[in-house]
Amino acid sequence: MKANFKSPDLPFGIDLALPQLGGNARKTNHDYTGGKLDELIDITIESGAKLFVSAVGVPPKAVIDRLHAAGILVMNMVGHPKHAAKALDLGVDMVCPQGGEGGGHTGEIANSVLIPAVVDVARKYKPPMLKGSPALVVAAGGIGNGRALASSLMQGAVGVWVGTRFVASEEANCSEEHKRSVVDCGFTGTERTLVLSGRPLRMRTNEYIANWQAQPDKIKELCDKGIVPMEYDFDQGNEVDPPHIMGQVAGLVQKIQPAREIVDEMVAEATTMLKLGGAYLAGGAVSSKL
């Protein structure tokens, strides 16, 4: 990975899916690390990563402590305020609430409700790594332009985590078909399903997913047994057409662009919106070029 950096000294992060196993966890959860979490943490530390991100679950306290001892910040993806509190209680430095409109694994709470709620939770914590600063919040889900960036900052986030918009970038490693699928999706072309992983996951609906969604009882029966529906199809030799993962913000994406161009446009638009907000407070004449 570092060999592909234009500068090997650029800061980078590593993220892993670490779902809870056993107990009251979903029966379809499994160890995505293949029992090699300690080894992967060794690699994270030795590679010089600056940030470690955990999704669909909270890292064990011992892992958080090891990462902190190496000077690495830890962030947890969350879909509910109670998940943020759990992660912060264990010692993470940052939480990333992803609204239900986001692509990939996601919860049910909309971005506009979730972000301020998690900000209120995070303000109660002061992780030692942040030297007196409250825990940081990075917003995610439905963020694809500068207006969403400005909105996130005004809700108390310190930054944003952008996925779908960068899928439709020239540099993205996904297929050209996936990129075009984002651009062509529209506003109502995605939905959440248990079919791909046994966990709610938002993707662009296709005929394969639609056929499964018409069988909710079958999905529940399999998932209750710990069987992921798509894996069931693979095992049975059934035809499978995996969908492209993306969030509802795909409806706003009009074209594939260089990543730098996407960032520049987001920053410029966010700056305009933040200045507009300041003008409202100043009580002066306001004009918007939206």
Short mmCIF file of C-alpha atoms in Angstrom, two decimals:
data_model
loop_
_atom_site.label_atom_id
_atom_site.label_comp_id
_atom_site.label_asym_id
_atom_site.label_seq_id
_atom_site.Cartn_x
_atom_site.Cartn_y
_atom_site.Cartn_z
CA MET A 1 0.00 0.00 0.00
CA LYS A 2 2.67 2.50 1.01
CA ALA A 3 4.55 1.71 -2.20
CA ASN A 4 1.67 3.34 -4.10
CA PHE A 5 1.91 6.63 -2.18
CA LYS A 6 3.38 9.57 -4.06
CA SER A 7 5.17 10.26 -0.79
CA PRO A 8 5.70 7.33 1.61
CA ASP A 9 5.69 9.84 4.48
CA LEU A 10 2.06 10.83 3.96
CA PRO A 11 -0.14 10.06 7.00
CA PHE A 12 -2.59 7.20 6.54
CA GLY A 13 -5.05 5.10 8.51
CA ILE A 14 -6.13 1.47 8.60
CA ASP A 15 -9.66 0.23 9.25
CA LEU A 16 -10.97 -3.20 10.15
CA ALA A 17 -14.43 -4.67 10.65
CA LEU A 18 -14.56 -6.06 14.20
CA PRO A 19 -18.10 -7.28 14.91
CA GLN A 20 -19.16 -8.63 18.29
CA LEU A 21 -19.21 -12.42 18.38
CA GLY A 22 -21.41 -14.70 20.47
CA GLY A 23 -23.87 -13.66 23.16
CA ASN A 24 -26.67 -11.50 21.79
CA ALA A 25 -24.73 -10.57 18.64
CA ARG A 26 -26.08 -11.36 15.18
CA LYS A 27 -25.60 -15.02 14.39
CA THR A 28 -24.27 -14.06 10.97
CA ASN A 29 -21.37 -12.13 12.53
CA HIS A 30 -17.98 -13.71 12.09
CA ASP A 31 -14.33 -12.88 12.61
CA TYR A 32 -13.31 -10.96 9.49
CA THR A 33 -9.68 -11.04 10.65
CA GLY A 34 -9.54 -14.83 10.53
CA GLY A 35 -8.17 -14.96 14.06
CA LYS A 36 -5.28 -12.67 13.15
CA LEU A 37 -6.31 -9.47 14.94
CA ASP A 38 -3.12 -9.30 17.02
CA GLU A 39 -1.01 -9.80 13.90
CA LEU A 40 -2.93 -7.10 12.05
CA ILE A 41 -2.45 -4.69 14.95
CA ASP A 42 1.29 -5.45 14.82
CA ILE A 43 1.28 -4.53 11.12
CA THR A 44 -0.72 -1.37 11.83
CA ILE A 45 1.83 -0.24 14.40
CA GLU A 46 4.92 -1.26 12.44
CA SER A 47 3.67 0.40 9.24
CA GLY A 48 3.48 3.79 10.94
CA ALA A 49 -0.28 4.33 10.64
CA LYS A 50 -1.60 7.45 12.37
CA LEU A 51 -5.22 6.33 12.70
CA PHE A 52 -6.99 3.03 13.33
CA VAL A 53 -10.70 2.77 12.55
CA SER A 54 -13.02 0.00 13.70
CA ALA A 55 -16.37 -0.67 12.03
CA VAL A 56 -19.44 -2.79 12.93
CA GLY A 57 -18.05 -3.27 16.43
CA VAL A 58 -15.75 -1.86 19.10
CA PRO A 59 -12.08 -2.93 19.38
CA PRO A 60 -11.12 -4.81 22.54
CA LYS A 61 -9.74 -2.55 25.28
CA ALA A 62 -6.34 -4.27 25.02
CA VAL A 63 -6.17 -3.37 21.31
CA ILE A 64 -7.03 0.27 22.00
CA ASP A 65 -4.34 0.42 24.68
CA ARG A 66 -1.71 -1.08 22.34
CA LEU A 67 -2.53 1.40 19.61
CA HIS A 68 -2.42 4.32 22.04
CA ALA A 69 0.94 3.17 23.37
CA ALA A 70 2.20 3.43 19.77
CA GLY A 71 0.78 6.95 19.40
CA ILE A 72 -2.06 5.88 17.10
CA LEU A 73 -5.48 7.51 17.38
CA VAL A 74 -8.50 5.20 17.43
CA MET A 75 -11.87 5.95 15.83
CA ASN A 76 -15.05 3.87 15.90
CA MET A 77 -17.84 3.91 13.31
CA VAL A 78 -21.25 4.07 15.02
CA GLY A 79 -24.89 4.05 13.99
CA HIS A 80 -26.52 4.92 17.33
CA PRO A 81 -25.65 7.27 20.23
CA LYS A 82 -25.44 4.30 22.60
CA HIS A 83 -22.76 2.76 20.37
CA ALA A 84 -20.76 5.99 20.66
CA ALA A 85 -20.95 5.86 24.46
CA LYS A 86 -19.82 2.23 24.48
CA ALA A 87 -16.81 2.99 22.28
CA LEU A 88 -15.83 6.10 24.24
CA ASP A 89 -16.15 4.23 27.53
CA LEU A 90 -13.53 1.81 26.22
CA GLY A 91 -11.18 4.68 25.39
CA VAL A 92 -11.46 5.52 21.69
CA ASP A 93 -10.50 9.08 20.74
CA MET A 94 -12.98 9.69 17.95
CA VAL A 95 -16.35 8.41 16.81
CA CYS A 96 -17.78 8.49 13.30
CA PRO A 97 -21.59 8.45 13.28
CA GLN A 98 -22.87 7.28 9.90
CA GLY A 99 -26.44 8.14 9.02
CA GLY A 100 -28.70 5.44 7.64
CA GLU A 101 -28.53 6.99 4.17
CA GLY A 102 -24.86 6.03 3.94
CA GLY A 103 -23.57 3.20 1.77
CA GLY A 104 -22.32 -0.12 3.11
CA HIS A 105 -23.06 -1.29 6.64
CA THR A 106 -25.24 1.32 8.27
CA GLY A 107 -27.94 1.84 10.87
CA GLU A 108 -31.44 3.30 10.73
CA ILE A 109 -30.96 6.81 12.14
CA ALA A 110 -30.69 9.66 9.64
CA ASN A 111 -27.55 11.78 9.50
CA SER A 112 -29.38 14.95 10.60
CA VAL A 113 -30.54 13.27 13.81
CA LEU A 114 -27.56 11.04 14.54
CA ILE A 115 -24.69 13.51 14.23
CA PRO A 116 -25.86 16.10 16.80
CA ALA A 117 -26.91 13.31 19.17
CA VAL A 118 -23.45 11.73 19.01
CA VAL A 119 -21.79 15.14 19.37
CA ASP A 120 -23.69 15.57 22.65
CA VAL A 121 -22.36 12.20 23.83
CA ALA A 122 -18.77 12.90 22.74
CA ARG A 123 -18.63 16.20 24.63
CA LYS A 124 -18.78 14.26 27.89
CA TYR A 125 -15.44 12.52 27.21
CA LYS A 126 -11.86 13.81 27.17
CA PRO A 127 -9.58 11.08 25.80
CA PRO A 128 -6.01 11.38 27.13
CA MET A 129 -4.57 11.23 23.59
CA LEU A 130 -6.36 14.50 22.79
CA LYS A 131 -4.72 16.36 25.70
CA GLY A 132 -7.80 17.92 27.22
CA SER A 133 -9.92 18.23 24.10
CA PRO A 134 -13.33 16.53 24.05
CA ALA A 135 -13.66 13.38 21.96
CA LEU A 136 -13.83 14.20 18.26
CA VAL A 137 -16.76 13.47 15.95
CA VAL A 138 -16.35 12.82 12.22
CA ALA A 139 -19.66 12.79 10.34
CA ALA A 140 -20.60 10.23 7.68
CA GLY A 141 -23.58 9.17 5.61
CA GLY A 142 -25.10 11.22 2.81
CA ILE A 143 -22.11 13.56 2.48
CA GLY A 144 -21.16 14.27 -1.10
CA ASN A 145 -20.86 18.03 -1.49
CA GLY A 146 -19.85 21.20 0.30
CA ARG A 147 -23.31 21.89 1.69
CA ALA A 148 -23.25 18.55 3.51
CA LEU A 149 -19.73 19.31 4.76
CA ALA A 150 -20.83 22.72 6.10
CA SER A 151 -23.93 21.18 7.67
CA SER A 152 -21.82 18.54 9.43
CA LEU A 153 -19.46 21.16 10.85
CA MET A 154 -22.41 23.21 12.12
CA GLN A 155 -23.79 20.13 13.86
CA GLY A 156 -20.56 19.83 15.84
CA ALA A 157 -18.45 17.46 13.75
CA VAL A 158 -14.81 18.34 13.12
CA GLY A 159 -14.68 16.70 9.70
CA VAL A 160 -16.42 14.25 7.39
CA TRP A 161 -15.94 10.68 6.18
CA VAL A 162 -16.89 10.48 2.50
CA GLY A 163 -17.46 7.21 0.67
CA THR A 164 -19.85 7.10 -2.26
CA ARG A 165 -18.70 10.39 -3.79
CA PHE A 166 -15.14 9.09 -4.02
CA VAL A 167 -16.29 5.81 -5.56
CA ALA A 168 -17.09 7.98 -8.57
CA SER A 169 -13.56 9.36 -8.74
CA GLU A 170 -10.90 8.63 -11.34
CA GLU A 171 -8.53 7.27 -8.70
CA ALA A 172 -10.98 4.80 -7.09
CA ASN A 173 -9.85 1.17 -7.31
CA CYS A 174 -13.36 -0.13 -8.00
CA SER A 175 -14.53 -1.12 -11.47
CA GLU A 176 -15.62 1.41 -14.06
CA GLU A 177 -19.01 -0.30 -13.95
CA HIS A 178 -19.28 0.51 -10.23
CA LYS A 179 -18.36 4.14 -10.87
CA ARG A 180 -20.95 4.48 -13.64
CA SER A 181 -23.51 2.76 -11.44
CA VAL A 182 -23.12 5.53 -8.85
CA VAL A 183 -23.56 8.26 -11.46
CA ASP A 184 -26.62 6.54 -12.97
CA CYS A 185 -28.28 5.53 -9.70
CA GLY A 186 -30.78 8.29 -8.94
CA PHE A 187 -32.26 9.11 -5.54
CA THR A 188 -34.37 5.99 -4.95
CA GLY A 189 -32.12 3.31 -6.39
CA THR A 190 -30.60 2.08 -3.12
CA GLU A 191 -31.91 0.12 -0.18
CA ARG A 192 -30.65 -1.66 2.92
CA THR A 193 -30.56 -5.44 2.94
CA LEU A 194 -29.29 -8.37 5.00
CA VAL A 195 -28.62 -10.41 1.88
CA LEU A 196 -24.94 -9.59 1.39
CA SER A 197 -23.54 -9.94 4.90
CA GLY A 198 -26.31 -10.69 7.37
CA ARG A 199 -26.03 -7.10 8.60
CA PRO A 200 -27.99 -4.10 7.26
CA LEU A 201 -26.02 -2.90 4.25
CA ARG A 202 -27.03 -0.22 1.75
CA MET A 203 -26.34 -0.86 -1.93
CA ARG A 204 -27.87 -0.24 -5.32
CA THR A 205 -30.80 -2.55 -5.82
CA ASN A 206 -30.66 -5.00 -8.72
CA GLU A 207 -32.84 -7.91 -9.79
CA TYR A 208 -30.92 -10.36 -7.61
CA ILE A 209 -31.50 -8.27 -4.48
CA ALA A 210 -35.11 -7.50 -5.42
CA ASN A 211 -35.86 -11.22 -5.69
CA TRP A 212 -34.43 -11.79 -2.22
CA GLN A 213 -36.20 -8.77 -0.70
CA ALA A 214 -39.48 -10.32 -1.84
CA GLN A 215 -38.70 -13.26 0.50
CA PRO A 216 -38.32 -11.60 3.95
CA ASP A 217 -39.27 -14.78 5.80
CA LYS A 218 -36.55 -16.75 3.99
CA ILE A 219 -33.97 -14.05 4.77
CA LYS A 220 -34.91 -14.13 8.45
CA GLU A 221 -34.87 -17.93 8.57
CA LEU A 222 -31.35 -18.09 7.14
CA CYS A 223 -29.95 -15.20 9.20
CA ASP A 224 -31.41 -16.66 12.41
CA LYS A 225 -29.39 -19.79 11.65
CA GLY A 226 -26.24 -17.76 11.08
CA ILE A 227 -26.39 -18.20 7.30
CA VAL A 228 -25.82 -15.18 5.06
CA PRO A 229 -28.30 -15.38 2.15
CA MET A 230 -25.75 -14.61 -0.57
CA GLU A 231 -23.35 -17.21 0.85
CA TYR A 232 -26.26 -19.66 0.85
CA ASP A 233 -26.68 -19.04 -2.89
CA PHE A 234 -22.98 -19.60 -3.50
CA ASP A 235 -23.10 -22.89 -1.58
CA GLN A 236 -26.19 -24.03 -3.47
CA GLY A 237 -24.68 -23.15 -6.83
CA ASN A 238 -27.38 -20.56 -7.48
CA GLU A 239 -26.75 -17.61 -9.76
CA VAL A 240 -25.49 -14.59 -7.82
CA ASP A 241 -25.27 -10.99 -9.02
CA PRO A 242 -23.60 -8.98 -6.23
CA PRO A 243 -24.82 -5.37 -6.27
CA HIS A 244 -22.69 -2.24 -6.17
CA ILE A 245 -22.39 -0.71 -2.71
CA MET A 246 -23.31 2.97 -2.44
CA GLY A 247 -25.37 5.42 -0.38
CA GLN A 248 -28.36 7.58 -1.22
CA VAL A 249 -26.04 10.48 -1.98
CA ALA A 250 -25.42 8.74 -5.32
CA GLY A 251 -28.47 10.65 -6.48
CA LEU A 252 -26.42 13.85 -6.29
CA VAL A 253 -23.40 12.51 -8.17
CA GLN A 254 -23.46 13.68 -11.78
CA LYS A 255 -20.05 12.65 -13.08
CA ILE A 256 -16.76 10.88 -12.42
CA GLN A 257 -14.07 13.38 -11.42
CA PRO A 258 -10.49 13.48 -10.13
CA ALA A 259 -10.44 13.20 -6.34
CA ARG A 260 -8.63 16.54 -6.02
CA GLU A 261 -11.37 18.24 -8.01
CA ILE A 262 -14.04 16.69 -5.78
CA VAL A 263 -12.29 17.93 -2.64
CA ASP A 264 -11.70 21.41 -4.03
CA GLU A 265 -15.36 21.76 -5.01
CA MET A 266 -16.53 20.53 -1.60
CA VAL A 267 -14.28 22.98 0.24
CA ALA A 268 -15.28 25.91 -1.97
CA GLU A 269 -18.99 25.23 -1.56
CA ALA A 270 -18.65 24.67 2.20
CA THR A 271 -16.79 27.97 2.51
CA THR A 272 -19.59 29.76 0.66
CA MET A 273 -22.23 28.22 2.93
CA LEU A 274 -20.34 29.01 6.13
CA LYS A 275 -19.91 32.63 5.02
CA LEU A 276 -23.62 32.72 4.25
CA GLY A 277 -24.35 31.60 7.80
CA GLY A 278 -22.10 34.33 9.14
CA ALA A 279 -23.96 36.89 7.04
CA TYR A 280 -27.26 35.79 8.58
CA LEU A 281 -25.83 36.40 12.05
CA ALA A 282 -24.39 39.77 11.02
CA GLY A 283 -27.83 40.84 9.88
CA GLY A 284 -26.59 42.14 6.56
CA ALA A 285 -27.92 41.59 3.07
CA VAL A 286 -27.54 37.97 2.02
CA SER A 287 -27.19 36.62 -1.49
CA SER A 288 -26.62 32.98 -2.30
CA LYS A 289 -25.17 31.57 -5.50
CA LEU A 290 -26.65 28.10 -4.96
#
